[in-house]
XYZ file of C-alpha atoms in Angstrom:
602
model
C 0.008 -0.010 -0.027
C 1.619 3.232 -1.103
C 0.938 6.376 0.795
C 1.376 10.053 -0.087
C 1.015 12.376 2.845
C 0.465 16.125 2.758
C 0.671 18.242 5.896
C -1.119 21.602 6.266
C -1.288 24.096 9.152
C -4.721 25.175 10.302
C -3.618 28.645 11.334
C -1.127 29.670 8.686
C 1.798 28.232 10.596
C 2.478 31.516 12.341
C 2.851 31.642 16.081
C 3.166 34.853 18.057
C 4.915 34.593 21.398
C 4.104 37.479 23.715
C 7.123 37.539 25.988
C 10.001 35.566 27.339
C 7.795 34.045 30.106
C 5.721 32.246 27.465
C 7.312 28.790 27.227
C 4.798 26.820 25.152
C 2.634 27.090 22.008
C -0.112 24.862 20.608
C 0.193 23.796 17.008
C -2.649 22.254 14.927
C -2.091 20.687 11.531
C -4.017 18.457 9.094
C -2.356 15.442 7.475
C -4.134 14.324 4.291
C -3.241 10.994 2.743
C -4.278 9.430 -0.578
C -4.038 5.621 -0.436
C -4.948 2.866 -2.883
C -8.390 2.580 -1.290
C -11.575 4.313 -2.320
C -11.443 6.853 0.453
C -9.177 9.713 1.454
C -7.794 9.436 4.944
C -7.460 12.583 7.049
C -5.610 12.859 10.304
C -5.879 15.898 12.551
C -2.780 16.459 14.673
C -2.640 18.673 17.675
C 0.474 19.036 19.733
C 1.973 21.364 22.312
C 5.589 22.391 22.109
C 7.694 23.837 24.852
C 11.233 25.163 25.152
C 13.700 26.660 27.476
C 16.638 28.934 26.913
C 20.045 27.545 26.619
C 23.504 29.107 26.657
C 24.332 27.243 23.432
C 23.342 29.309 20.452
C 21.595 26.535 18.551
C 20.458 24.324 21.404
C 16.909 25.645 21.979
C 14.662 22.833 20.725
C 10.938 22.329 20.931
C 9.720 18.926 22.194
C 6.269 17.367 21.951
C 4.330 17.304 25.223
C 1.255 15.586 23.705
C -0.430 14.895 20.414
C -3.538 13.127 19.154
C -4.467 11.668 15.788
C -8.085 11.014 14.975
C -8.796 7.482 13.774
C -9.934 7.005 10.199
C -13.078 5.384 9.146
C -13.106 1.818 7.824
C -12.613 1.658 4.096
C -15.807 1.108 2.106
C -16.658 1.116 -1.622
C -20.009 0.534 -3.127
C -21.328 -0.942 0.125
C -18.712 -3.656 0.075
C -16.192 -3.914 2.828
C -12.833 -4.007 1.162
C -10.942 -3.819 4.454
C -13.476 -5.264 6.871
C -12.855 -4.494 10.553
C -9.732 -2.528 9.693
C -9.256 1.042 10.850
C -6.155 2.488 9.237
C -4.461 4.720 11.789
C -1.168 6.296 10.953
C 1.541 5.335 13.372
C 3.732 8.401 13.367
C 6.644 10.018 15.092
C 6.330 13.774 15.400
C 9.244 16.169 15.796
C 9.126 19.923 15.905
C 12.416 21.673 15.339
C 12.824 25.400 15.961
C 15.309 27.794 17.426
C 13.629 29.933 20.038
C 13.436 32.345 21.731
C 15.184 34.261 18.925
C 12.998 37.136 17.669
C 12.013 35.509 14.400
C 12.724 31.867 13.654
C 11.509 29.159 11.325
C 10.896 25.622 12.548
C 9.709 22.447 10.916
C 6.892 20.046 11.856
C 8.027 16.626 10.631
C 5.836 13.553 10.477
C 7.182 10.068 9.678
C 5.739 6.615 10.191
C 7.554 4.210 12.429
C 8.729 2.133 9.481
C 10.041 5.205 7.726
C 7.817 4.567 4.675
C 6.986 8.187 4.371
C 7.941 11.536 5.728
C 6.452 15.015 5.340
C 6.979 18.357 6.987
C 5.636 21.885 7.145
C 7.416 25.064 8.027
C 6.448 26.940 11.188
C 7.194 30.605 11.842
C 7.749 31.729 15.442
C 7.602 35.468 16.173
C 8.719 36.467 19.604
C 7.717 39.875 20.935
C 10.488 42.410 21.441
C 12.311 41.779 24.638
C 14.147 44.369 26.761
C 17.661 42.964 27.161
C 19.530 45.832 28.763
C 19.169 49.289 30.251
C 22.418 51.235 30.589
C 23.547 54.779 31.365
C 25.411 56.692 28.747
C 29.042 57.561 29.514
C 28.087 60.956 30.913
C 24.994 59.584 32.802
C 22.698 61.993 30.942
C 20.942 59.286 29.017
C 19.564 55.795 29.673
C 19.788 53.459 26.643
C 17.169 50.649 26.483
C 18.210 47.922 24.098
C 15.800 45.404 22.568
C 16.622 42.018 21.026
C 15.059 43.059 17.688
C 13.893 46.133 15.774
C 10.526 47.509 16.995
C 7.875 49.802 15.495
C 9.466 52.676 17.475
C 6.305 53.432 19.393
C 4.892 54.699 21.676
C 7.007 57.825 22.095
C 5.671 59.230 25.379
C 7.692 58.356 28.502
C 4.405 58.109 30.440
C 3.275 55.354 28.098
C 6.626 53.557 27.963
C 8.172 53.377 31.385
C 7.005 53.492 34.973
C 8.841 55.818 37.321
C 9.059 59.352 38.629
C 12.857 59.529 39.032
C 13.739 60.666 35.510
C 13.697 64.310 36.391
C 11.798 67.335 35.095
C 11.200 67.562 31.315
C 12.673 64.108 30.628
C 12.111 62.740 27.137
C 11.908 59.357 25.435
C 13.273 59.137 21.904
C 13.617 56.200 19.450
C 16.915 57.003 17.692
C 16.953 53.493 16.262
C 14.146 50.860 16.053
C 15.996 48.578 18.433
C 17.006 51.187 21.036
C 15.014 53.590 23.134
C 16.766 56.522 24.684
C 15.552 58.235 27.867
C 16.910 61.785 28.069
C 17.046 62.438 31.818
C 15.682 65.728 32.980
C 16.670 68.176 35.693
C 17.021 66.792 39.208
C 16.839 63.150 38.064
C 17.469 60.661 40.873
C 17.972 57.555 38.846
C 21.107 55.609 39.846
C 22.926 52.446 38.614
C 21.224 49.394 39.992
C 17.758 51.006 40.105
C 15.081 48.893 38.440
C 13.411 50.227 35.314
C 9.902 49.005 34.452
C 8.695 48.932 30.835
C 4.902 49.032 30.752
C 4.210 49.509 27.041
C 3.259 46.782 24.621
C 6.204 46.942 22.276
C 5.540 45.647 18.803
C 8.018 43.900 16.517
C 9.004 45.661 13.300
C 9.116 42.292 11.468
C 5.478 41.637 12.268
C 3.448 44.074 14.419
C 1.097 41.204 15.366
C 3.803 40.095 17.670
C 3.884 42.259 20.768
C 4.538 41.908 24.462
C 1.660 42.196 26.879
C 3.776 41.582 29.953
C 5.544 44.208 32.087
C 9.280 43.955 31.560
C 11.798 44.910 34.270
C 15.477 45.495 33.976
C 18.196 46.998 36.291
C 19.994 50.089 34.979
C 23.639 49.301 34.416
C 26.576 51.642 34.724
C 28.276 52.649 31.506
C 31.140 50.499 30.234
C 33.416 53.485 30.542
C 32.192 56.508 32.448
C 33.409 59.938 31.453
C 35.396 61.622 34.160
C 33.673 64.934 35.124
C 35.587 68.053 34.159
C 35.474 71.106 36.394
C 36.035 74.777 35.822
C 36.946 76.732 38.929
C 36.124 80.477 38.903
C 37.086 83.285 41.261
C 39.457 86.210 41.891
C 43.184 85.885 42.307
C 43.454 88.588 44.895
C 41.222 90.451 47.363
C 41.613 93.187 49.967
C 41.317 92.599 53.684
C 37.802 94.152 53.734
C 36.505 91.872 51.006
C 35.207 88.394 50.640
C 36.065 86.159 47.653
C 33.526 83.819 46.136
C 35.157 80.872 44.428
C 32.709 78.773 42.386
C 32.894 75.629 40.319
C 31.162 74.369 37.167
C 31.034 70.760 36.074
C 30.339 68.814 32.871
C 28.275 66.404 34.977
C 25.139 66.973 37.049
C 24.421 65.683 40.525
C 27.863 66.418 41.966
C 29.287 66.741 45.470
C 32.314 69.010 45.818
C 35.204 68.554 48.249
C 36.901 71.867 49.041
C 40.218 72.581 50.767
C 43.488 74.517 50.794
C 46.647 72.758 49.731
C 49.345 74.815 51.426
C 47.855 76.354 54.571
C 46.388 74.188 57.359
C 44.531 77.080 59.040
C 42.702 78.120 55.868
C 42.100 74.454 55.016
C 40.396 73.974 58.396
C 38.274 77.065 57.778
C 36.997 76.111 54.258
C 37.255 72.338 54.224
C 33.799 71.035 53.423
C 32.033 68.334 51.387
C 28.906 69.897 49.909
C 26.611 70.124 46.942
C 26.945 73.865 46.916
C 28.945 74.984 43.911
C 30.797 77.808 45.674
C 32.590 78.727 48.891
C 33.460 82.158 50.383
C 36.854 83.163 51.734
C 37.206 86.288 53.893
C 40.194 88.572 53.430
C 40.624 88.427 57.206
C 41.639 84.784 56.873
C 44.502 85.643 54.503
C 47.995 86.935 55.331
C 50.159 89.167 53.143
C 52.888 87.549 51.160
C 51.278 84.094 50.896
C 49.879 82.637 47.648
C 47.074 80.309 48.739
C 46.173 77.316 46.600
C 42.457 76.467 46.869
C 41.504 72.951 45.757
C 38.241 71.319 44.718
C 37.375 67.812 43.632
C 34.009 66.631 42.361
C 32.334 63.305 43.051
C 29.207 62.396 41.079
C 26.284 60.473 42.580
C 27.401 57.591 40.356
C 30.705 57.264 42.257
C 32.921 58.862 39.534
C 35.603 61.328 40.820
C 37.009 64.277 38.882
C 40.610 65.422 38.955
C 41.674 67.967 41.616
C 41.390 71.547 40.324
C 43.119 74.554 41.873
C 42.673 78.299 42.139
C 45.304 80.698 43.550
C 44.398 83.657 45.740
C 46.347 86.198 47.704
C 45.816 89.245 49.915
C 46.244 92.456 47.910
C 48.341 95.296 49.300
C 46.286 97.810 47.296
C 42.588 98.624 47.389
C 41.510 97.236 44.030
C 38.261 95.861 42.670
C 37.699 92.093 42.501
C 37.733 90.975 38.860
C 35.710 87.929 37.874
C 35.969 85.942 34.632
C 32.592 84.328 33.856
C 32.998 81.348 31.526
C 29.985 79.480 30.212
C 29.365 76.006 31.681
C 31.639 73.318 30.202
C 32.238 71.322 28.086
C 34.068 73.549 25.569
C 34.495 72.357 22.004
C 36.469 73.544 18.992
C 33.315 73.723 16.846
C 31.402 76.007 19.185
C 31.667 79.713 19.947
C 32.668 80.692 23.519
C 31.579 83.931 25.111
C 33.493 85.063 28.226
C 32.137 87.883 30.385
C 34.145 90.237 32.606
C 32.701 91.446 35.887
C 34.070 93.627 38.659
C 33.152 94.069 42.273
C 34.529 97.153 43.982
C 36.400 96.743 47.242
C 34.672 97.411 50.558
C 37.876 99.089 51.772
C 37.266 102.124 49.611
C 34.340 104.224 48.467
C 35.395 104.732 44.843
C 33.499 103.193 41.960
C 35.353 104.634 39.023
C 34.684 103.143 35.568
C 36.870 100.191 34.535
C 38.154 99.367 31.087
C 38.953 95.678 30.355
C 41.662 94.135 28.267
C 41.613 90.446 27.353
C 44.453 88.122 26.235
C 43.962 84.481 25.319
C 46.988 82.086 25.461
C 47.520 78.445 24.854
C 49.008 76.986 28.001
C 52.205 74.973 27.774
C 52.933 72.638 30.719
C 51.374 74.147 33.836
C 49.046 77.095 33.568
C 51.674 79.405 34.999
C 54.162 78.707 32.193
C 52.394 80.308 29.261
C 55.183 80.897 26.786
C 53.006 80.859 23.662
C 52.295 84.060 21.824
C 48.821 85.441 22.417
C 46.103 83.770 20.284
C 43.538 86.503 20.749
C 43.453 90.038 22.209
C 40.367 92.101 22.745
C 38.909 95.125 24.587
C 35.659 95.471 26.433
C 33.650 93.455 28.957
C 32.993 90.567 26.541
C 35.552 88.222 24.949
C 34.249 86.378 21.874
C 36.124 83.230 20.888
C 34.830 82.157 17.498
C 34.307 78.494 16.539
C 37.466 77.066 15.011
C 39.851 79.261 17.067
C 40.781 76.618 19.563
C 42.072 73.028 19.256
C 40.601 69.957 20.852
C 42.572 68.533 23.809
C 44.459 71.750 24.549
C 44.437 73.917 27.682
C 43.883 77.680 27.306
C 44.394 80.617 29.670
C 42.236 83.747 29.718
C 43.987 86.766 31.237
C 41.887 89.793 32.194
C 43.206 93.204 33.206
C 40.982 95.950 34.607
C 42.212 99.552 34.322
C 40.809 102.078 36.768
C 40.965 105.848 36.193
C 42.290 106.497 39.732
C 43.352 103.219 41.285
C 45.772 101.560 38.875
C 44.996 98.115 37.679
C 43.539 94.780 38.827
C 44.013 91.488 37.032
C 42.981 87.822 37.137
C 43.232 84.788 34.896
C 41.312 81.610 34.256
C 42.167 78.358 32.528
C 39.882 75.935 30.652
C 40.279 72.744 28.587
C 38.822 72.177 25.113
C 37.309 68.678 24.987
C 37.044 66.186 22.141
C 33.741 65.862 20.398
C 32.413 62.566 19.099
C 32.719 61.689 15.463
C 29.474 62.095 13.513
C 28.447 59.241 11.228
C 26.218 60.038 8.248
C 24.709 57.939 5.434
C 23.385 59.951 2.512
C 19.718 59.238 1.688
C 18.786 57.299 4.851
C 16.414 54.337 4.537
C 15.689 53.344 0.965
C 14.042 50.755 -1.306
C 16.473 48.786 -3.476
C 15.650 46.654 -6.497
C 18.796 45.154 -7.973
C 21.503 47.117 -6.238
C 22.063 50.136 -4.025
C 24.910 52.494 -3.134
C 25.478 53.554 0.450
C 27.568 56.680 0.903
C 29.018 57.605 4.376
C 31.535 60.069 3.007
C 29.707 62.992 4.644
C 30.693 61.684 8.090
C 33.086 64.015 9.885
C 35.222 64.613 13.006
C 34.084 68.000 14.409
C 37.353 68.347 16.330
C 39.153 69.103 13.068
C 36.456 70.956 11.130
C 35.452 74.599 10.734
C 32.039 75.650 9.465
C 31.841 77.930 6.456
C 29.987 81.047 7.632
C 26.390 81.471 6.371
C 26.555 78.279 4.304
C 23.334 76.349 3.538
C 23.360 73.484 3.855
C 26.108 73.661 6.419
C 29.479 73.236 4.792
C 32.602 72.151 6.723
C 36.302 72.355 5.915
C 37.954 69.430 7.676
C 41.659 68.706 8.138
C 41.789 65.636 10.390
C 45.152 64.398 11.612
C 44.442 61.085 10.012
C 41.651 59.868 7.651
C 38.435 58.470 9.169
C 38.108 54.745 9.166
C 34.937 52.990 7.946
C 33.490 49.505 8.469
C 30.153 48.109 7.402
C 27.941 45.324 8.782
C 24.632 43.806 7.749
C 21.842 42.297 9.879
C 18.541 40.613 9.225
C 15.423 41.783 11.146
C 15.990 38.703 13.370
C 19.284 40.155 14.550
C 21.365 37.544 12.722
C 24.222 38.649 10.541
C 23.554 38.667 6.785
C 24.960 35.969 4.556
C 25.645 35.663 0.876
C 23.677 33.122 -1.198
C 26.656 30.703 -0.811
C 25.952 30.882 2.993
C 29.219 32.656 3.776
C 29.092 35.709 6.100
C 28.417 38.922 4.210
C 31.408 41.267 4.300
C 31.957 44.687 2.737
C 34.911 46.915 1.807
C 36.185 49.264 4.503
C 35.484 52.380 2.461
C 32.917 55.225 2.807
C 31.030 54.282 -0.434
C 29.927 50.668 -0.967
C 27.906 48.968 -3.651
C 25.337 46.342 -2.556
C 24.106 43.789 -5.117
C 20.799 42.243 -4.085
C 21.318 39.042 -6.036
C 24.348 37.965 -3.964
C 22.588 38.339 -0.605
C 20.590 35.534 0.903
C 17.191 37.144 1.724
C 15.242 33.900 2.205
C 12.375 34.731 4.569
C 13.268 38.439 4.736
C 12.152 41.535 2.908
C 14.633 44.050 4.401
C 18.063 44.261 5.925
C 19.789 46.787 8.209
C 23.155 48.216 7.145
C 25.319 49.769 9.820
C 28.405 51.903 9.332
C 30.998 52.401 12.062
C 33.130 55.540 11.660
C 36.295 55.792 13.713
C 38.227 58.961 14.263
C 41.319 59.945 16.252
C 39.595 59.974 19.651
C 36.063 58.507 19.196
C 33.727 56.550 16.986
C 30.100 56.657 15.916
C 27.654 54.228 14.310
C 24.600 54.774 12.127
C 22.153 52.305 10.594
C 19.747 52.454 7.695
C 17.164 49.951 6.468
C 17.239 48.654 2.881
C 13.892 47.245 1.701
C 13.863 44.770 -1.178
C 11.626 46.231 -3.857
C 9.528 44.213 -6.349
C 10.345 46.402 -9.317
C 12.710 49.066 -10.562
C 13.209 51.982 -8.174
C 13.694 55.621 -9.194
C 16.469 57.099 -7.065
C 15.975 60.680 -5.915
C 17.899 63.114 -3.803
C 16.817 66.189 -1.799
C 18.991 69.226 -2.517
C 18.815 72.260 -0.200
C 18.496 75.479 -2.190
C 18.418 78.417 0.224
C 17.480 79.525 3.738
C 16.398 83.011 4.654
C 14.546 84.685 7.494
C 11.299 84.165 5.459
C 11.615 80.420 4.748
C 13.567 77.512 3.391
C 13.570 75.736 0.043
C 14.529 72.260 -1.170
C 14.565 70.635 -4.601
C 13.975 66.984 -5.497
C 16.302 65.654 -8.149
C 15.733 62.294 -9.852
C 19.011 60.425 -10.406
C 17.771 57.590 -12.627
C 14.376 58.471 -14.017
C 15.145 57.529 -17.650
C 13.382 60.658 -18.811
C 10.081 59.813 -17.134
C 7.890 62.507 -15.706
C 7.815 62.141 -11.908
C 5.362 63.383 -9.293
C 6.576 63.969 -5.721
C 4.865 63.660 -2.391
C 6.560 65.539 0.438
C 6.405 64.765 4.128
C 7.868 66.746 7.031
C 8.691 64.479 9.944
C 9.489 65.625 13.438
C 12.565 63.640 14.462
C 11.918 63.416 18.175
C 8.246 62.327 18.021
C 8.045 60.787 14.568
C 4.997 63.037 13.768
C 4.567 63.231 10.016
C 2.953 66.176 8.173
C 2.090 65.129 4.577
C 2.146 67.881 1.951
C -0.163 67.607 -1.037
C 2.050 69.646 -3.316
C 3.416 67.350 -6.045
C 5.886 69.873 -7.388
C 9.603 69.392 -7.641
C 10.265 72.196 -5.139
C 9.351 72.396 -1.455
C 9.255 75.916 0.082
C 8.014 77.116 3.412
């Protein structure tokens, strides 16, 4: 008796697993067999599969807990019993093979008889809901990065709908910078600390199939960053005061939520008077506590609530033999970067020892420090008059220490002077991929050549779009990687791992990639500069037909509006119509525009 068996799922062979706690799924299938008897035999199979996670990458199997096969009717033909008193029941072994709990996997339901006379199978698709796998502070503790095991639909966007907690601070925000990572921008007075538990309350949907979403609350402790940034301080205050005056020495920090440890390095009596550990950002020193002829070294060190200490910073102060005003240099809060303008303000407080308040004229000198701050042997970088010193973007160099020297000239009381140092930090490299997400048909070009290192770039004034002139110490380095929506690395059709040239512009040929079971891939570029790196991802969607490539070209920007033009790169002379959308990056809100013209103005 020959047997042909066909197996069919009753529910489309798709199974949506809500969360990592779900450890079983019920599968129903129909086995239809044509035999050399007058009737068709149908077996309905129902089985439950279960699994558990394993540390081995490919060791998560599903095993049958139970199954049932309905008996077939006796075979009859024309009222005659061809197989009298015989009920043909398939004796089968059932095996379900799948790799779970990966985000998207394909398994196989295999049926064989015990004598191995036949075998048939059907493919099963398992979709696991997005799972929160890590919550981690950024290196400066200003952000919390929530990573998921697969791309999501990037919604919702409101913190109130996403996470439970009131310790994120005032005006905190939640932003999906990538589909697989949610960023919480902590607000003012946040009290979140490493080790605190974060509760995700939203039903997060999978980008691969939005029908797969988690209904369960997910909890995860917030980890410390892999490498925390050391806070940088700027200490401000006068270098000399009169005996009748009081000096206020303040500190600014690149990090929030700091405790400051104050002291005096070279005088035990003054150290005892000002030594304190406080959240206050300033201390006061009376001129009565100072003696003539001594240069006092005031110290301050910061400690963040996250347990990270800054270096020790110093400010020198002495008792003036003349009655002079107290000069103050007011720097903006750090950090300071080469690509940003810095405005420094001069201020003067007249001495309590005298009644005069004559006008003061200010002279500024900016030096690059060599060695210690006191040994400034470089020629002046910038000189200026007036109460405001403007340091234009591009004037300073990243990683260098600079000294601002201020002299105040009085009409009747000579001069008063002070100085202040600050360090220019290194900015992160910026990765860019021209065109963003796109649909590809046969091939696609990805261009990351617009990536740049802001530490070695100057912006062309009044340029639109913004143009930069960059002279890095060494060329940027590029590397590319490819991932399927399941999170697995892409492979070529020959099953080898997909690799790409380490250049800014790459050419992707669709025919050489194995896209079995997938309609899109994610391409990520990593750009490495002299002091930092950055990554950026775009999604490439496999199109079903030829794609017209377009580009958006900025035309002009004025006080009245802005204009862009759409250029078709490969239209083959066809007349194109355009549909414009303006999308708010932080919320994802889209404003469709009905104008089908080539130009967008507003």
